[in-house]
PDB file of C-alpha atoms in Angstrom:
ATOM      1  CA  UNK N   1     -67.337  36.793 -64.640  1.00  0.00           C
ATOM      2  CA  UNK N   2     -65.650  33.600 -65.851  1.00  0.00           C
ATOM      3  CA  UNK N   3     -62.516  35.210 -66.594  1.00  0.00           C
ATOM      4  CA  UNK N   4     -61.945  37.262 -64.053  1.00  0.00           C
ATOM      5  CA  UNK N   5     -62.605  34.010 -61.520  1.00  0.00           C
ATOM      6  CA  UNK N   6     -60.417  32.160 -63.653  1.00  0.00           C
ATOM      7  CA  UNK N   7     -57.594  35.048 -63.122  1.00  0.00           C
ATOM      8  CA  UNK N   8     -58.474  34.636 -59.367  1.00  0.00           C
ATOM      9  CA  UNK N   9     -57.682  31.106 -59.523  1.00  0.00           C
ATOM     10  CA  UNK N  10     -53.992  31.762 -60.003  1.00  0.00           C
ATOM     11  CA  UNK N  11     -53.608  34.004 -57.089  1.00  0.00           C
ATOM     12  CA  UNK N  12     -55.528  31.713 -54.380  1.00  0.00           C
ATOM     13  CA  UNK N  13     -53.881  28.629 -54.997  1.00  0.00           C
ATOM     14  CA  UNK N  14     -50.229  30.418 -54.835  1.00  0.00           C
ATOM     15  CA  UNK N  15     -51.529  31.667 -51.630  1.00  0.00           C
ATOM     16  CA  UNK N  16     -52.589  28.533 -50.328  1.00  0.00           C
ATOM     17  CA  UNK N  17     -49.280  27.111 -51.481  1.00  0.00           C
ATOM     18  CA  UNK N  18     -47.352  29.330 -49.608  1.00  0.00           C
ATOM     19  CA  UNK N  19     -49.782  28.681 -46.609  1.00  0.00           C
ATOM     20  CA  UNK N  20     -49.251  24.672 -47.087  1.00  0.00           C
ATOM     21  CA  UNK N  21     -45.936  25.202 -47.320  1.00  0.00           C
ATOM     22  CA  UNK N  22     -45.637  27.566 -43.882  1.00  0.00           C
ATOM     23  CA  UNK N  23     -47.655  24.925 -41.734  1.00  0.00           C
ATOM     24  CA  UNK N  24     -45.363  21.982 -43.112  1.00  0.00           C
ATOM     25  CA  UNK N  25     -41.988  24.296 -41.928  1.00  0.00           C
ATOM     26  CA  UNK N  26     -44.062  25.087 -38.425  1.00  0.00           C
ATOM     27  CA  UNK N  27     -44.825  21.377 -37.621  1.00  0.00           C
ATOM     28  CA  UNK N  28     -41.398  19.992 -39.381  1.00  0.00           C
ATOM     29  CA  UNK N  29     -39.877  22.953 -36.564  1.00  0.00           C
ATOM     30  CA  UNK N  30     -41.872  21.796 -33.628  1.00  0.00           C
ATOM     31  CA  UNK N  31     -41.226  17.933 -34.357  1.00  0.00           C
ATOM     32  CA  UNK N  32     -37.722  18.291 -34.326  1.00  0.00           C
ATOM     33  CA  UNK N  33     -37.806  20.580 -31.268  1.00  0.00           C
ATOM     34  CA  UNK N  34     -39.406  17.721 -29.534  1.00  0.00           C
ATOM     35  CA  UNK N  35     -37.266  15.166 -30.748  1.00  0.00           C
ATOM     36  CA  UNK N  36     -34.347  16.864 -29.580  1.00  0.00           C
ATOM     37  CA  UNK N  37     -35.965  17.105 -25.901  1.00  0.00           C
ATOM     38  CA  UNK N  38     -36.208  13.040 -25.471  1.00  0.00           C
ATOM     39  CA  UNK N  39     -33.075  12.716 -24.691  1.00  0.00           C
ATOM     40  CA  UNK N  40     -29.567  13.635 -25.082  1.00  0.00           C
ATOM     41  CA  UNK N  41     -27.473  12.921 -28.261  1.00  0.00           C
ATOM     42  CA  UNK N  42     -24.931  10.396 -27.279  1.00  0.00           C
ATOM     43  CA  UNK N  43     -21.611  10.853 -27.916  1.00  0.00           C
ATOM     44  CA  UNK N  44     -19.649   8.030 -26.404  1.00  0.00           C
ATOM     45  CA  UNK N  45     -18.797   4.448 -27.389  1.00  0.00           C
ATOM     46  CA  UNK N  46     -20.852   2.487 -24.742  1.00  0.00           C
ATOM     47  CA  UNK N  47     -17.764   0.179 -24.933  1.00  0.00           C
ATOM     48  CA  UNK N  48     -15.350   2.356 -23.379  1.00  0.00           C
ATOM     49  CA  UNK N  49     -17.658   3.368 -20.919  1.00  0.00           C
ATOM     50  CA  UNK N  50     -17.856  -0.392 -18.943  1.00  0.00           C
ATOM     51  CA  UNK N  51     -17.298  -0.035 -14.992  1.00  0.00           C
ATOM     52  CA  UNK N  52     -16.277  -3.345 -13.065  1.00  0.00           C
ATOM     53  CA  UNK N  53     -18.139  -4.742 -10.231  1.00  0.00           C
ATOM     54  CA  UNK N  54     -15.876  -4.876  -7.128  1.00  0.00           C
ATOM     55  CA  UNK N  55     -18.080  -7.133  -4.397  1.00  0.00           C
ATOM     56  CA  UNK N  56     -17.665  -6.351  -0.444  1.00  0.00           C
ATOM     57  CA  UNK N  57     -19.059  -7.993   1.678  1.00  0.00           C
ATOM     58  CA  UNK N  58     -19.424  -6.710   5.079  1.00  0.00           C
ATOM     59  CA  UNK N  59     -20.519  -8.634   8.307  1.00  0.00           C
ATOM     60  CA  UNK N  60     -21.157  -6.597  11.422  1.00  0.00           C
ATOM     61  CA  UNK N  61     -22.292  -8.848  14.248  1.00  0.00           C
ATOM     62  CA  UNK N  62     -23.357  -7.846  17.713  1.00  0.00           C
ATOM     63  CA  UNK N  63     -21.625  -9.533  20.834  1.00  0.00           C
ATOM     64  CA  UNK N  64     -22.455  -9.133  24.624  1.00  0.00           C
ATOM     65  CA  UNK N  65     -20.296  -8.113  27.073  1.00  0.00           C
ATOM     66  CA  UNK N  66     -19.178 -12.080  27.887  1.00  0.00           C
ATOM     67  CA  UNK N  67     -18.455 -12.561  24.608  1.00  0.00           C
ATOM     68  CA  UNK N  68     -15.782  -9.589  24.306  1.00  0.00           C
ATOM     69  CA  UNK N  69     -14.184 -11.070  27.306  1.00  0.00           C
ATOM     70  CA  UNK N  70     -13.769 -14.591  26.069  1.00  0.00           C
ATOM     71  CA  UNK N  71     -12.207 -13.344  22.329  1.00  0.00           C
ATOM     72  CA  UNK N  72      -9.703 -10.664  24.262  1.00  0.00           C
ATOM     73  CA  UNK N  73      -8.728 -13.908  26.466  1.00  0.00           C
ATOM     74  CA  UNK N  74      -7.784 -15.965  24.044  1.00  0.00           C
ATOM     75  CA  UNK N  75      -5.926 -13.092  22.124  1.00  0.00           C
ATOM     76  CA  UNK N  76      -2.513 -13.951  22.482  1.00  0.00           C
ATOM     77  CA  UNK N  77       0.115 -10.907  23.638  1.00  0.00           C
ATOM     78  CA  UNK N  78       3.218 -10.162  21.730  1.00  0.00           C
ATOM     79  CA  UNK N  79       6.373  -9.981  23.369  1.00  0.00           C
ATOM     80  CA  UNK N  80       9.768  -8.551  22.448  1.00  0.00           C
ATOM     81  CA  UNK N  81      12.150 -10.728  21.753  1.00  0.00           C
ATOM     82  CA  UNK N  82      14.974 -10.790  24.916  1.00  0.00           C
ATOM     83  CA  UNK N  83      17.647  -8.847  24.738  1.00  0.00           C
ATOM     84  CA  UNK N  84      21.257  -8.280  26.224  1.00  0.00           C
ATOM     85  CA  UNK N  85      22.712  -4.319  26.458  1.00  0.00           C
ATOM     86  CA  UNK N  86      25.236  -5.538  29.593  1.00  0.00           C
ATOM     87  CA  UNK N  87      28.949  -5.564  27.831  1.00  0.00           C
ATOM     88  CA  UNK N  88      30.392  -8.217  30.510  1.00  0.00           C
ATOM     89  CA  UNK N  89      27.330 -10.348  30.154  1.00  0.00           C
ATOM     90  CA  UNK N  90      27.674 -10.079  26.300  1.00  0.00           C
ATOM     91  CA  UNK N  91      31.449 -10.500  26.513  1.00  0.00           C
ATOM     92  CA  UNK N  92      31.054 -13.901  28.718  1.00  0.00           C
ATOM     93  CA  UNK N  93      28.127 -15.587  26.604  1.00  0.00           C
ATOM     94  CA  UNK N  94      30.188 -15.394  22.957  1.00  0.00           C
ATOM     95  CA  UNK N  95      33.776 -16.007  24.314  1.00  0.00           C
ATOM     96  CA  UNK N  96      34.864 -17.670  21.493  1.00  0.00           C
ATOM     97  CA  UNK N  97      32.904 -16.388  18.828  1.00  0.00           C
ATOM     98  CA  UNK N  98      32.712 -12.953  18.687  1.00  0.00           C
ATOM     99  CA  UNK N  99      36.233 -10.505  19.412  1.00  0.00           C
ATOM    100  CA  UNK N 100      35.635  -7.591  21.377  1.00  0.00           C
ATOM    101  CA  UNK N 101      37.538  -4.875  22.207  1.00  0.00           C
ATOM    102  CA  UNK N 102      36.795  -1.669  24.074  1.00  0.00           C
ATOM    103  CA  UNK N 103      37.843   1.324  22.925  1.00  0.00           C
ATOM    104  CA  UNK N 104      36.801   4.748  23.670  1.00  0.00           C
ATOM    105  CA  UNK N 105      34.796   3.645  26.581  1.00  0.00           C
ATOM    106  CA  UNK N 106      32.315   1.772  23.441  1.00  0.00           C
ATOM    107  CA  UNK N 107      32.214  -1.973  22.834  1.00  0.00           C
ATOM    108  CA  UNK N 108      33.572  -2.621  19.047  1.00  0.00           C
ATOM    109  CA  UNK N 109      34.064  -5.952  17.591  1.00  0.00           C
ATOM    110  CA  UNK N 110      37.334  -6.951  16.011  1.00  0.00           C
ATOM    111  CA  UNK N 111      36.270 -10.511  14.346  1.00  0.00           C
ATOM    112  CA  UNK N 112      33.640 -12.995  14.265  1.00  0.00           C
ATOM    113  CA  UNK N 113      33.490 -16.805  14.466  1.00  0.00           C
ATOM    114  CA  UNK N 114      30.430 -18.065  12.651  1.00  0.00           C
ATOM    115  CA  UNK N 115      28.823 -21.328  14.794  1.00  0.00           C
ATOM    116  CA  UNK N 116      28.691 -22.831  11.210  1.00  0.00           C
ATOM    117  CA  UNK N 117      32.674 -22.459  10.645  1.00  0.00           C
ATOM    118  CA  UNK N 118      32.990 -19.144   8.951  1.00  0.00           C
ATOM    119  CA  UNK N 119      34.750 -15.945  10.121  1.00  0.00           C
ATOM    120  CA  UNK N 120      34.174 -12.502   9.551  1.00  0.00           C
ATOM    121  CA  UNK N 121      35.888 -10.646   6.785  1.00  0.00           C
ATOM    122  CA  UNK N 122      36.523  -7.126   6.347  1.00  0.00           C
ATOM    123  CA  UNK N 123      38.448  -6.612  10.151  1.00  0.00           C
ATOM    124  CA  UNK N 124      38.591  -2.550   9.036  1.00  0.00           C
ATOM    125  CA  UNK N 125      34.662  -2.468   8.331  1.00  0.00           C
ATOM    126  CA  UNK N 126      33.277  -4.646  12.045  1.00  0.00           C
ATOM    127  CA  UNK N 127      36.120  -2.096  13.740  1.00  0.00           C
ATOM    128  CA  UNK N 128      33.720   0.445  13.182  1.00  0.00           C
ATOM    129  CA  UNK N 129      30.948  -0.788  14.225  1.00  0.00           C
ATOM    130  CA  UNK N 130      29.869  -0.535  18.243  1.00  0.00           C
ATOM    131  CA  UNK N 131      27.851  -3.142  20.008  1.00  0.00           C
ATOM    132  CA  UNK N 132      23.969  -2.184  20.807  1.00  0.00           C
ATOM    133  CA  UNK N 133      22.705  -5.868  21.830  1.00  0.00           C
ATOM    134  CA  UNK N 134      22.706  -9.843  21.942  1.00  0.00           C
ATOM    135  CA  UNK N 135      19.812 -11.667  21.090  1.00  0.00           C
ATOM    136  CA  UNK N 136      20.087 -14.892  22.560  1.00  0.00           C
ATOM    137  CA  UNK N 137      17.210 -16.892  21.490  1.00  0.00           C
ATOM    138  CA  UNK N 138      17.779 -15.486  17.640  1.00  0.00           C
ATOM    139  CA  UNK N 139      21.561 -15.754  17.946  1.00  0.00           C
ATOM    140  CA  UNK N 140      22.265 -12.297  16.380  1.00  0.00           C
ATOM    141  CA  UNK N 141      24.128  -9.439  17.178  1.00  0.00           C
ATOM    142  CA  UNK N 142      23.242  -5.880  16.634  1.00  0.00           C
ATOM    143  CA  UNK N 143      25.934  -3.303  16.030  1.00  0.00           C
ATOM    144  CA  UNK N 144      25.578  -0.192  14.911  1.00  0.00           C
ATOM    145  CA  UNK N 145      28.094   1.426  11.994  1.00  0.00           C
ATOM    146  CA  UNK N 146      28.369   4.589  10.602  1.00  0.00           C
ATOM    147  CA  UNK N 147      25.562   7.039  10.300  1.00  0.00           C
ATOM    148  CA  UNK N 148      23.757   5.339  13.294  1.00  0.00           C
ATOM    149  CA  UNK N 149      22.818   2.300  10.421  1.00  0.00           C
ATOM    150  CA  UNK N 150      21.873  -1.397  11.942  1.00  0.00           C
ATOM    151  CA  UNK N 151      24.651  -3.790  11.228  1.00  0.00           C
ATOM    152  CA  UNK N 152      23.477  -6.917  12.235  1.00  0.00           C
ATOM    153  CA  UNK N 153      24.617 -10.786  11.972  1.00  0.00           C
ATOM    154  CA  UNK N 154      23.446 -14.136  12.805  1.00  0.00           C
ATOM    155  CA  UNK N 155      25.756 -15.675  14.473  1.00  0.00           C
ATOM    156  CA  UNK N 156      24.542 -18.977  13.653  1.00  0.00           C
ATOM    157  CA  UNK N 157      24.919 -18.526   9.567  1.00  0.00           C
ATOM    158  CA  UNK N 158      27.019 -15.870   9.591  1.00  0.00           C
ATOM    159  CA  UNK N 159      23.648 -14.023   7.636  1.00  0.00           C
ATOM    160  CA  UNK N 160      24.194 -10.191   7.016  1.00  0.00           C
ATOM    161  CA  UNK N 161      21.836  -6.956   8.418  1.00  0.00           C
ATOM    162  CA  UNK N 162      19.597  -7.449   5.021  1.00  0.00           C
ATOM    163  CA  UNK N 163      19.064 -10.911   6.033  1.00  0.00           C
ATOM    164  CA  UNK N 164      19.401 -11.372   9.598  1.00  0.00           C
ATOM    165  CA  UNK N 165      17.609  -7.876  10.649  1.00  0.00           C
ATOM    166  CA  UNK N 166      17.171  -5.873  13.586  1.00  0.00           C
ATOM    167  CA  UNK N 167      15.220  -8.008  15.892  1.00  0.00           C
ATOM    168  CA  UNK N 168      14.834  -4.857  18.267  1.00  0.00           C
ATOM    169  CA  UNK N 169      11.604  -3.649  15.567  1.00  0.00           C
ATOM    170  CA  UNK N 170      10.243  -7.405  15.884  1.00  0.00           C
ATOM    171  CA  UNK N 171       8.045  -8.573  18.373  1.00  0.00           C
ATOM    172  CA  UNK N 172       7.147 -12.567  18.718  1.00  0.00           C
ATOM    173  CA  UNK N 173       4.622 -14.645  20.278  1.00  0.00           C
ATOM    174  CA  UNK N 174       5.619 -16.689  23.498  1.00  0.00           C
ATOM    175  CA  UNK N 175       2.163 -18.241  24.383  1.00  0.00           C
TER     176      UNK N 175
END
């Protein structure tokens, strides 16, 4: 009976090898499972990934009807600047300084005597131009050249359109 145990012996503890060995790959299986449900792998350098704090700070404030009033009162209203269209009242006011001549039933300018001394220089170029409008408290004078382009001058410094301007698309306080 010995011996035939004994050849038993062989058999059952394979077996319960192989049965250790199943329950180790079942758990080892399962562990990892749950490991990989925790959380995701990551896969970015978290110092790459930094955003920037941008503060605003918003202040809403209610006002009663008095209130409104009072800040619309003291709101000051813009005002175009004045302006002269009229060719004889144009023509009288810068006798002297700018040469007109009338062509074509249009308004052109032939030369222009800076206040500071100067004089206009290309005659051929200004001859193209047409008058539009005096502005007498900026002391310039819109023309307009070929293509329908602002040509402007300050009669004052004898400035240019890119640094004189159209004061037609300005507006300016008078309180």
């Amino acid at each position: 009976m010995n011996i035939t145990f004994l050849k038993k012996i062989p058999a059952i503890v394979l077996l319960s090898v192989i049965i250790i060995s199943c329950e180790q790959k079942v758990k080892t299986k399962s562990q990892s499972n749950h490991k990989s449900v925790k959380g995701p792998v990551n896969t970015q350098d978290t110092a790459s990934v930094k955003s920037i704090p941008h503060p605003a700070t918003i202040a809403i404030e209610k006002i009663n009807a008095a209130q409104f009033q009072s800040a619309t009162q003291q709101e000051k209203a813009s005002k175009p600047i004045e302006k002269i269209t009229d060719f004889k009242t144009v023509q009288s006011q810068l006798t002297g300084i700018v040469d007109f001549k009338e062509m074509d039933g249009r308004l052109r300018v032939s030369k222009i005597n800076f206040r500071n001394g100067t004089s206009s220089g290309n005659k051929d170029q200004l001859e193209d131009c047409t008058f539009v409008a005096y502005f007498p408290s900026e002391d310039i004078l819109l023309l307009e050249g070929g293509h329908t382009t602002d040509v402007s001058f300050d009669l004052k410094t004898g400035q240019k359109t890119y640094d004189a301007g159209n004061p037609d698309l300005v507006s300016q306080d008078h309180s």
